[in-house]
GROMACS .gro file of C-alpha atoms in nm:
model
  430
    1UNK     CA    1  -1.935  -2.388   0.220
    2UNK     CA    2  -1.903  -2.104   0.022
    3UNK     CA    3  -2.234  -1.935  -0.112
    4UNK     CA    4  -2.266  -1.764  -0.450
    5UNK     CA    5  -2.459  -1.444  -0.375
    6UNK     CA    6  -2.313  -1.136  -0.275
    7UNK     CA    7  -2.477  -0.931  -0.032
    8UNK     CA    8  -2.411  -0.621   0.175
    9UNK     CA    9  -2.192  -0.625   0.526
   10UNK     CA   10  -2.425  -0.494   0.753
   11UNK     CA   11  -2.208  -0.424   1.093
   12UNK     CA   12  -1.865  -0.196   1.203
   13UNK     CA   13  -1.697  -0.350   0.851
   14UNK     CA   14  -1.332  -0.185   0.904
   15UNK     CA   15  -1.203  -0.183   0.538
   16UNK     CA   16  -1.485  -0.021   0.293
   17UNK     CA   17  -1.545  -0.174   0.015
   18UNK     CA   18  -1.416  -0.117  -0.306
   19UNK     CA   19  -1.789   0.070  -0.371
   20UNK     CA   20  -1.742   0.314  -0.144
   21UNK     CA   21  -1.339   0.412  -0.224
   22UNK     CA   22  -1.441   0.502  -0.611
   23UNK     CA   23  -1.689   0.745  -0.541
   24UNK     CA   24  -1.505   1.086  -0.629
   25UNK     CA   25  -1.436   1.298  -0.392
   26UNK     CA   26  -1.480   1.653  -0.322
   27UNK     CA   27  -1.114   1.732  -0.466
   28UNK     CA   28  -1.275   1.564  -0.792
   29UNK     CA   29  -1.402   1.884  -0.900
   30UNK     CA   30  -1.036   2.028  -0.945
   31UNK     CA   31  -0.912   1.876  -1.187
   32UNK     CA   32  -0.828   2.063  -1.462
   33UNK     CA   33  -0.880   1.929  -1.859
   34UNK     CA   34  -0.650   2.229  -1.933
   35UNK     CA   35  -0.274   2.270  -1.787
   36UNK     CA   36  -0.259   2.622  -1.631
   37UNK     CA   37   0.072   2.690  -1.758
   38UNK     CA   38   0.352   2.519  -2.076
   39UNK     CA   39   0.549   2.448  -1.761
   40UNK     CA   40   0.613   2.310  -1.464
   41UNK     CA   41   0.881   2.233  -1.190
   42UNK     CA   42   0.745   1.942  -1.066
   43UNK     CA   43   0.553   1.708  -1.316
   44UNK     CA   44   0.421   1.449  -1.106
   45UNK     CA   45   0.235   1.124  -1.351
   46UNK     CA   46  -0.039   0.955  -1.104
   47UNK     CA   47  -0.267   1.125  -0.828
   48UNK     CA   48  -0.281   0.864  -0.598
   49UNK     CA   49  -0.173   0.799  -0.256
   50UNK     CA   50   0.202   0.835  -0.364
   51UNK     CA   51   0.177   1.070  -0.641
   52UNK     CA   52  -0.041   1.339  -0.393
   53UNK     CA   53   0.209   1.230  -0.049
   54UNK     CA   54   0.486   1.410  -0.286
   55UNK     CA   55   0.328   1.734  -0.391
   56UNK     CA   56   0.171   1.781  -0.058
   57UNK     CA   57   0.507   1.759   0.101
   58UNK     CA   58   0.621   1.960  -0.212
   59UNK     CA   59   0.365   2.292  -0.095
   60UNK     CA   60   0.517   2.273   0.221
   61UNK     CA   61   0.886   2.310   0.162
   62UNK     CA   62   0.980   2.694   0.208
   63UNK     CA   63   1.262   2.638   0.018
   64UNK     CA   64   1.014   2.536  -0.311
   65UNK     CA   65   0.817   2.795  -0.428
   66UNK     CA   66   0.794   2.624  -0.791
   67UNK     CA   67   0.514   2.499  -0.941
   68UNK     CA   68   0.333   2.181  -0.936
   69UNK     CA   69   0.160   1.948  -1.208
   70UNK     CA   70  -0.011   1.597  -1.087
   71UNK     CA   71  -0.141   1.406  -1.401
   72UNK     CA   72  -0.386   1.125  -1.341
   73UNK     CA   73  -0.565   0.980  -1.644
   74UNK     CA   74  -0.868   0.827  -1.425
   75UNK     CA   75  -0.983   1.116  -1.173
   76UNK     CA   76  -1.250   0.852  -0.995
   77UNK     CA   77  -0.901   0.664  -0.887
   78UNK     CA   78  -1.095   0.344  -0.957
   79UNK     CA   79  -0.844   0.115  -1.079
   80UNK     CA   80  -0.614   0.270  -0.847
   81UNK     CA   81  -0.395   0.049  -0.569
   82UNK     CA   82  -0.509   0.315  -0.328
   83UNK     CA   83  -0.883   0.224  -0.400
   84UNK     CA   84  -0.814  -0.151  -0.363
   85UNK     CA   85  -0.615  -0.136  -0.052
   86UNK     CA   86  -0.671  -0.334   0.326
   87UNK     CA   87  -0.562  -0.012   0.485
   88UNK     CA   88  -0.330  -0.184   0.758
   89UNK     CA   89   0.011  -0.071   0.899
   90UNK     CA   90   0.247  -0.319   1.113
   91UNK     CA   91   0.612  -0.312   1.179
   92UNK     CA   92   0.676  -0.633   1.164
   93UNK     CA   93   0.947  -0.619   0.897
   94UNK     CA   94   1.266  -0.759   0.877
   95UNK     CA   95   1.464  -0.393   0.766
   96UNK     CA   96   1.490  -0.130   1.014
   97UNK     CA   97   1.468   0.116   0.775
   98UNK     CA   98   1.100  -0.068   0.648
   99UNK     CA   99   0.979  -0.002   1.032
  100UNK     CA  100   1.110   0.339   1.074
  101UNK     CA  101   0.911   0.370   0.781
  102UNK     CA  102   0.606   0.242   0.903
  103UNK     CA  103   0.669   0.445   1.244
  104UNK     CA  104   0.693   0.763   1.130
  105UNK     CA  105   0.358   0.685   0.946
  106UNK     CA  106   0.133   0.589   1.277
  107UNK     CA  107   0.359   0.936   1.486
  108UNK     CA  108   0.179   1.130   1.146
  109UNK     CA  109  -0.166   1.015   1.162
  110UNK     CA  110  -0.220   1.017   1.571
  111UNK     CA  111  -0.130   1.371   1.491
  112UNK     CA  112  -0.259   1.430   1.175
  113UNK     CA  113  -0.433   1.753   1.226
  114UNK     CA  114  -0.120   1.934   1.370
  115UNK     CA  115   0.060   1.776   1.097
  116UNK     CA  116  -0.125   1.929   0.854
  117UNK     CA  117  -0.089   2.264   1.021
  118UNK     CA  118  -0.366   2.271   1.289
  119UNK     CA  119  -0.645   2.278   1.000
  120UNK     CA  120  -1.004   2.186   1.197
  121UNK     CA  121  -1.166   2.008   0.904
  122UNK     CA  122  -0.896   1.743   0.973
  123UNK     CA  123  -0.956   1.394   1.253
  124UNK     CA  124  -0.652   1.211   1.379
  125UNK     CA  125  -0.625   0.902   1.242
  126UNK     CA  126  -0.587   0.593   1.496
  127UNK     CA  127  -0.519   0.221   1.420
  128UNK     CA  128  -0.741  -0.053   1.528
  129UNK     CA  129  -0.474  -0.284   1.643
  130UNK     CA  130  -0.558  -0.587   1.651
  131UNK     CA  131  -0.248  -0.695   1.516
  132UNK     CA  132  -0.026  -0.893   1.271
  133UNK     CA  133   0.037  -1.260   1.388
  134UNK     CA  134   0.275  -1.449   1.131
  135UNK     CA  135   0.295  -1.802   1.209
  136UNK     CA  136   0.622  -2.000   1.195
  137UNK     CA  137   0.630  -2.322   1.111
  138UNK     CA  138   0.962  -2.452   1.055
  139UNK     CA  139   1.312  -2.369   1.282
  140UNK     CA  140   1.450  -2.146   0.975
  141UNK     CA  141   1.065  -1.904   0.954
  142UNK     CA  142   1.106  -1.868   1.362
  143UNK     CA  143   1.490  -1.755   1.325
  144UNK     CA  144   1.386  -1.516   1.079
  145UNK     CA  145   1.104  -1.440   1.347
  146UNK     CA  146   1.295  -1.435   1.615
  147UNK     CA  147   1.606  -1.229   1.478
  148UNK     CA  148   1.268  -1.000   1.353
  149UNK     CA  149   1.162  -0.900   1.698
  150UNK     CA  150   1.445  -0.879   1.830
  151UNK     CA  151   1.521  -0.578   1.612
  152UNK     CA  152   1.193  -0.460   1.595
  153UNK     CA  153   1.126  -0.444   2.006
  154UNK     CA  154   1.502  -0.223   1.960
  155UNK     CA  155   1.306   0.031   1.763
  156UNK     CA  156   1.061   0.084   1.962
  157UNK     CA  157   0.748  -0.197   1.857
  158UNK     CA  158   0.569  -0.359   2.092
  159UNK     CA  159   0.604  -0.747   1.959
  160UNK     CA  160   0.625  -1.067   2.085
  161UNK     CA  161   0.713  -1.406   1.990
  162UNK     CA  162   0.482  -1.662   2.181
  163UNK     CA  163   0.485  -2.001   2.155
  164UNK     CA  164   0.304  -2.252   2.027
  165UNK     CA  165   0.163  -2.335   2.372
  166UNK     CA  166   0.112  -1.936   2.438
  167UNK     CA  167  -0.097  -1.964   2.078
  168UNK     CA  168  -0.309  -2.208   2.207
  169UNK     CA  169  -0.349  -1.965   2.536
  170UNK     CA  170  -0.405  -1.698   2.314
  171UNK     CA  171  -0.596  -1.810   2.000
  172UNK     CA  172  -0.743  -2.111   2.128
  173UNK     CA  173  -0.957  -2.127   1.755
  174UNK     CA  174  -0.635  -2.238   1.571
  175UNK     CA  175  -0.526  -2.553   1.506
  176UNK     CA  176  -0.127  -2.535   1.561
  177UNK     CA  177  -0.050  -2.877   1.481
  178UNK     CA  178   0.195  -2.768   1.237
  179UNK     CA  179   0.332  -2.434   1.418
  180UNK     CA  180   0.645  -2.396   1.630
  181UNK     CA  181   0.618  -2.062   1.708
  182UNK     CA  182   0.420  -1.732   1.617
  183UNK     CA  183   0.523  -1.344   1.614
  184UNK     CA  184   0.186  -1.077   1.724
  185UNK     CA  185   0.204  -0.699   1.696
  186UNK     CA  186   0.055  -0.625   1.996
  187UNK     CA  187   0.030  -0.263   1.957
  188UNK     CA  188  -0.008  -0.005   1.631
  189UNK     CA  189  -0.039  -0.325   1.387
  190UNK     CA  190  -0.363  -0.297   1.218
  191UNK     CA  191  -0.619  -0.105   1.034
  192UNK     CA  192  -0.605   0.272   0.991
  193UNK     CA  193  -0.866   0.461   0.746
  194UNK     CA  194  -0.539   0.560   0.421
  195UNK     CA  195  -0.863   0.713   0.235
  196UNK     CA  196  -0.872   0.962   0.444
  197UNK     CA  197  -0.510   1.052   0.422
  198UNK     CA  198  -0.514   1.015   0.083
  199UNK     CA  199  -0.839   1.264   0.039
  200UNK     CA  200  -0.603   1.513   0.272
  201UNK     CA  201  -0.319   1.455   0.127
  202UNK     CA  202  -0.440   1.603  -0.198
  203UNK     CA  203  -0.730   1.867  -0.072
  204UNK     CA  204  -0.390   2.030   0.124
  205UNK     CA  205  -0.192   2.043  -0.244
  206UNK     CA  206  -0.460   2.149  -0.396
  207UNK     CA  207  -0.501   2.411  -0.133
  208UNK     CA  208  -0.174   2.504  -0.115
  209UNK     CA  209  -0.162   2.582  -0.501
  210UNK     CA  210  -0.048   2.264  -0.660
  211UNK     CA  211  -0.249   2.200  -0.962
  212UNK     CA  212  -0.429   1.845  -1.029
  213UNK     CA  213  -0.501   1.752  -1.434
  214UNK     CA  214  -0.690   1.509  -1.565
  215UNK     CA  215  -0.486   1.314  -1.884
  216UNK     CA  216  -0.307   1.059  -1.967
  217UNK     CA  217   0.124   1.085  -2.046
  218UNK     CA  218   0.132   0.947  -2.338
  219UNK     CA  219   0.555   1.044  -2.421
  220UNK     CA  220   0.806   1.128  -2.269
  221UNK     CA  221   1.067   1.344  -2.440
  222UNK     CA  222   1.431   1.348  -2.313
  223UNK     CA  223   1.762   1.560  -2.394
  224UNK     CA  224   2.142   1.591  -2.198
  225UNK     CA  225   2.029   1.348  -1.967
  226UNK     CA  226   1.686   1.503  -1.872
  227UNK     CA  227   1.335   1.495  -1.890
  228UNK     CA  228   1.238   1.753  -2.076
  229UNK     CA  229   0.913   1.755  -2.062
  230UNK     CA  230   0.522   1.518  -2.093
  231UNK     CA  231   0.336   1.500  -2.432
  232UNK     CA  232  -0.071   1.395  -2.323
  233UNK     CA  233  -0.259   1.207  -2.557
  234UNK     CA  234  -0.444   1.512  -2.708
  235UNK     CA  235  -0.106   1.656  -2.818
  236UNK     CA  236  -0.086   1.874  -2.511
  237UNK     CA  237   0.332   1.896  -2.451
  238UNK     CA  238   0.423   2.033  -2.086
  239UNK     CA  239   0.743   2.107  -1.968
  240UNK     CA  240   0.896   1.984  -1.708
  241UNK     CA  241   1.178   2.055  -1.468
  242UNK     CA  242   1.152   1.758  -1.258
  243UNK     CA  243   0.950   1.469  -1.406
  244UNK     CA  244   0.843   1.209  -1.066
  245UNK     CA  245   0.710   0.863  -1.155
  246UNK     CA  246   0.424   0.779  -0.963
  247UNK     CA  247   0.191   0.589  -1.179
  248UNK     CA  248   0.182   0.274  -0.948
  249UNK     CA  249   0.120  -0.079  -1.104
  250UNK     CA  250   0.156   0.135  -1.519
  251UNK     CA  251   0.538   0.275  -1.351
  252UNK     CA  252   0.661   0.080  -1.627
  253UNK     CA  253   0.501   0.224  -1.888
  254UNK     CA  254   0.573   0.548  -1.804
  255UNK     CA  255   0.933   0.413  -1.837
  256UNK     CA  256   0.977   0.278  -2.089
  257UNK     CA  257   0.862   0.643  -2.249
  258UNK     CA  258   1.114   0.783  -2.162
  259UNK     CA  259   1.380   0.531  -2.269
  260UNK     CA  260   1.324   0.354  -1.928
  261UNK     CA  261   1.316  -0.023  -1.750
  262UNK     CA  262   1.227  -0.058  -1.421
  263UNK     CA  263   1.103  -0.426  -1.267
  264UNK     CA  264   0.804  -0.336  -1.223
  265UNK     CA  265   0.388  -0.495  -1.268
  266UNK     CA  266   0.056  -0.519  -1.238
  267UNK     CA  267   0.045  -0.822  -1.042
  268UNK     CA  268  -0.297  -0.923  -0.904
  269UNK     CA  269  -0.427  -0.985  -0.580
  270UNK     CA  270  -0.810  -1.095  -0.400
  271UNK     CA  271  -0.947  -1.015  -0.133
  272UNK     CA  272  -1.300  -1.142  -0.031
  273UNK     CA  273  -1.522  -1.063   0.308
  274UNK     CA  274  -1.700  -1.354   0.471
  275UNK     CA  275  -1.887  -1.393   0.764
  276UNK     CA  276  -1.877  -1.668   0.952
  277UNK     CA  277  -2.197  -1.984   1.069
  278UNK     CA  278  -1.952  -1.967   1.385
  279UNK     CA  279  -1.791  -1.704   1.445
  280UNK     CA  280  -1.513  -1.704   1.671
  281UNK     CA  281  -1.553  -1.589   2.042
  282UNK     CA  282  -1.227  -1.298   2.038
  283UNK     CA  283  -1.057  -1.104   1.786
  284UNK     CA  284  -0.886  -1.218   1.488
  285UNK     CA  285  -0.547  -1.120   1.443
  286UNK     CA  286  -0.384  -1.053   1.048
  287UNK     CA  287  -0.276  -1.394   1.052
  288UNK     CA  288   0.004  -1.456   0.797
  289UNK     CA  289   0.000  -1.811   0.738
  290UNK     CA  290   0.278  -2.031   0.634
  291UNK     CA  291   0.058  -2.147   0.282
  292UNK     CA  292   0.086  -1.725   0.218
  293UNK     CA  293  -0.292  -1.693   0.262
  294UNK     CA  294  -0.402  -1.396   0.533
  295UNK     CA  295  -0.694  -1.342   0.706
  296UNK     CA  296  -0.830  -1.081   0.997
  297UNK     CA  297  -1.124  -1.012   1.195
  298UNK     CA  298  -1.319  -0.715   0.947
  299UNK     CA  299  -1.639  -0.668   1.182
  300UNK     CA  300  -1.790  -0.763   1.494
  301UNK     CA  301  -1.865  -1.170   1.327
  302UNK     CA  302  -1.713  -1.100   0.973
  303UNK     CA  303  -1.380  -1.119   0.853
  304UNK     CA  304  -1.122  -1.014   0.509
  305UNK     CA  305  -0.907  -1.231   0.353
  306UNK     CA  306  -0.626  -1.202   0.120
  307UNK     CA  307  -0.474  -1.392  -0.081
  308UNK     CA  308  -0.239  -1.423  -0.448
  309UNK     CA  309  -0.363  -1.645  -0.765
  310UNK     CA  310  -0.227  -1.968  -0.876
  311UNK     CA  311  -0.030  -1.810  -1.158
  312UNK     CA  312   0.122  -1.489  -0.980
  313UNK     CA  313   0.227  -1.347  -1.325
  314UNK     CA  314   0.211  -0.998  -1.474
  315UNK     CA  315  -0.172  -0.868  -1.537
  316UNK     CA  316  -0.289  -0.564  -1.801
  317UNK     CA  317  -0.356  -0.286  -1.519
  318UNK     CA  318  -0.698  -0.302  -1.629
  319UNK     CA  319  -0.783  -0.592  -1.596
  320UNK     CA  320  -0.969  -0.691  -1.218
  321UNK     CA  321  -1.081  -1.032  -1.305
  322UNK     CA  322  -1.180  -1.229  -0.955
  323UNK     CA  323  -1.102  -1.590  -1.026
  324UNK     CA  324  -1.355  -1.757  -0.814
  325UNK     CA  325  -1.148  -2.147  -0.872
  326UNK     CA  326  -0.836  -2.033  -0.594
  327UNK     CA  327  -1.141  -1.996  -0.340
  328UNK     CA  328  -1.282  -2.256  -0.348
  329UNK     CA  329  -0.985  -2.482  -0.443
  330UNK     CA  330  -0.664  -2.319  -0.223
  331UNK     CA  331  -0.824  -2.045   0.040
  332UNK     CA  332  -1.071  -2.178   0.164
  333UNK     CA  333  -1.044  -2.501   0.184
  334UNK     CA  334  -0.620  -2.341   0.420
  335UNK     CA  335  -0.796  -2.182   0.622
  336UNK     CA  336  -1.064  -2.308   0.717
  337UNK     CA  337  -0.757  -2.646   0.823
  338UNK     CA  338  -0.643  -2.336   1.039
  339UNK     CA  339  -0.984  -2.272   1.168
  340UNK     CA  340  -1.191  -2.517   1.220
  341UNK     CA  341  -1.465  -2.295   1.292
  342UNK     CA  342  -1.439  -2.175   0.948
  343UNK     CA  343  -1.574  -2.488   0.812
  344UNK     CA  344  -1.919  -2.314   0.728
  345UNK     CA  345  -1.910  -1.955   0.587
  346UNK     CA  346  -2.041  -1.710   0.374
  347UNK     CA  347  -1.900  -1.513   0.103
  348UNK     CA  348  -1.994  -1.121   0.150
  349UNK     CA  349  -1.830  -0.981  -0.051
  350UNK     CA  350  -1.478  -1.017  -0.288
  351UNK     CA  351  -1.270  -0.781  -0.491
  352UNK     CA  352  -0.894  -0.811  -0.667
  353UNK     CA  353  -0.662  -0.571  -0.699
  354UNK     CA  354  -0.276  -0.485  -0.768
  355UNK     CA  355   0.038  -0.495  -0.695
  356UNK     CA  356   0.264  -0.276  -0.826
  357UNK     CA  357   0.522  -0.510  -0.809
  358UNK     CA  358   0.892  -0.484  -0.795
  359UNK     CA  359   1.042  -0.834  -0.969
  360UNK     CA  360   1.324  -0.787  -0.795
  361UNK     CA  361   1.268  -0.764  -0.437
  362UNK     CA  362   0.881  -0.622  -0.378
  363UNK     CA  363   1.075  -0.350  -0.194
  364UNK     CA  364   0.987   0.099  -0.315
  365UNK     CA  365   1.176   0.191  -0.593
  366UNK     CA  366   1.278   0.619  -0.491
  367UNK     CA  367   1.464   0.869  -0.638
  368UNK     CA  368   1.677   0.984  -0.953
  369UNK     CA  369   1.782   0.775  -1.262
  370UNK     CA  370   2.147   0.797  -1.261
  371UNK     CA  371   2.136   0.813  -1.568
  372UNK     CA  372   1.832   1.099  -1.617
  373UNK     CA  373   1.872   1.239  -1.336
  374UNK     CA  374   1.514   1.474  -1.349
  375UNK     CA  375   1.342   1.117  -1.325
  376UNK     CA  376   1.236   1.043  -1.017
  377UNK     CA  377   1.015   0.705  -0.882
  378UNK     CA  378   0.794   0.642  -0.670
  379UNK     CA  379   0.689   0.246  -0.727
  380UNK     CA  380   0.718  -0.092  -0.684
  381UNK     CA  381   0.551  -0.108  -0.319
  382UNK     CA  382   0.397  -0.428  -0.365
  383UNK     CA  383   0.140  -0.453  -0.120
  384UNK     CA  384   0.375  -0.178   0.119
  385UNK     CA  385   0.267   0.176  -0.016
  386UNK     CA  386  -0.028   0.333   0.180
  387UNK     CA  387   0.170   0.260   0.510
  388UNK     CA  388   0.481   0.379   0.350
  389UNK     CA  389   0.338   0.709   0.166
  390UNK     CA  390   0.388   0.974   0.454
  391UNK     CA  391   0.782   0.878   0.488
  392UNK     CA  392   0.903   0.828   0.093
  393UNK     CA  393   0.638   1.095  -0.085
  394UNK     CA  394   0.883   1.323   0.188
  395UNK     CA  395   1.223   1.171   0.105
  396UNK     CA  396   1.133   1.207  -0.282
  397UNK     CA  397   0.997   1.635  -0.205
  398UNK     CA  398   1.332   1.647  -0.045
  399UNK     CA  399   1.583   1.526  -0.321
  400UNK     CA  400   1.387   1.765  -0.545
  401UNK     CA  401   1.462   2.040  -0.345
  402UNK     CA  402   1.768   1.972  -0.177
  403UNK     CA  403   1.905   1.736  -0.331
  404UNK     CA  404   1.942   1.499  -0.088
  405UNK     CA  405   1.745   1.350   0.311
  406UNK     CA  406   1.709   1.573   0.568
  407UNK     CA  407   1.469   1.351   0.781
  408UNK     CA  408   1.498   0.966   0.705
  409UNK     CA  409   1.762   0.795   0.515
  410UNK     CA  410   1.621   0.675   0.269
  411UNK     CA  411   1.909   0.558  -0.053
  412UNK     CA  412   1.879   0.229   0.057
  413UNK     CA  413   1.596   0.256  -0.217
  414UNK     CA  414   1.707   0.396  -0.451
  415UNK     CA  415   1.790   0.303  -0.811
  416UNK     CA  416   2.114   0.166  -0.803
  417UNK     CA  417   2.027  -0.134  -0.664
  418UNK     CA  418   1.770  -0.194  -0.958
  419UNK     CA  419   2.136  -0.148  -1.230
  420UNK     CA  420   2.409  -0.393  -0.991
  421UNK     CA  421   2.110  -0.690  -0.903
  422UNK     CA  422   2.164  -0.621  -0.561
  423UNK     CA  423   1.757  -0.683  -0.364
  424UNK     CA  424   1.707  -0.490  -0.066
  425UNK     CA  425   1.722  -0.714   0.261
  426UNK     CA  426   1.333  -0.753   0.278
  427UNK     CA  427   1.216  -1.107   0.396
  428UNK     CA  428   0.862  -1.029   0.543
  429UNK     CA  429   0.661  -0.998   0.235
  430UNK     CA  430   0.329  -1.019   0.234
   0.00000   0.00000   0.00000
């Protein structure tokens, strides 16, 4: 039963608590309070991992020698989605393009030092391979997982299909009475230090000459089918050659300033870390339960759970209130049913964060708006953002500099599908 007392975990915690993530980094000292110039070739609104990825990739393109400004409303990054992520990566998607995007991140982080110029300060980032385990409780879902697994393996992933008997042998702690089969990522799926990548994107962008400004955009000026400038809350107006919307859960607010609509809203997601009175005898994969709840190992004797609220609706972007009733009435009963050893447990810590939720299809929107050709989206990742940031930032930088994708064709994520109401076909959304 839940103990309301909250204490700090004493373990090798895979994921730092939000209080750790919110500590200002060294590069926060590089934020300006006034822009150095009156106009910039690229203005990026939002300095978390998406905005910083775009900024860094722009700074590395030898064909680009323009000025880049990143405007961030909160230099502590205390409320951004990046700060509240559970920082996992997977290759188990139903669409090949999403698999390839995550595979690029895996390649990029594993050789991060070389990929960011050989800087001796940078350490390569590994993945704690506990793997994702999707459980199917009906024939249709089982067939979906089988088809996706075949595609993933063809692309080099280590996904395997496990029958109910094989699941019981590998993970005897599950109650599998309602389960037909599972899909498990055996390699390159699990926790990684996304916060470190975010920090290096930002630091290296600043060192390469990108300017970071502490300020809040309150207006976007347009003329002749282009965004021409942004206005800050203090009245400062800054001209732009290109404007990038990297505002995360606030993406729709920025878009409306330019007279544009984008189907993105802040959706709350809850995370709990708990210890069990009777810990499991082997690591717990990130289990995606048919209930929609997911849970995984988080330390030698601690575990992490994630879930959506009962009413999954848009919230204010500064609403981080925890709904404690969802734990008692929904989350804990489900995990204790799936894993009877979790009947007795104690919450260690808990927090709420936000998805930048794309209401059309829960996938990224990338690239320019068709009617405002220099207004670019890098939004709507709906929980996939951290693992997709390297490829998406690179792709948008290529569009801005070269007018087309040079490395990975990401056009299926373009805004055109929003206009036609044609969803990107990804079904593996958590």
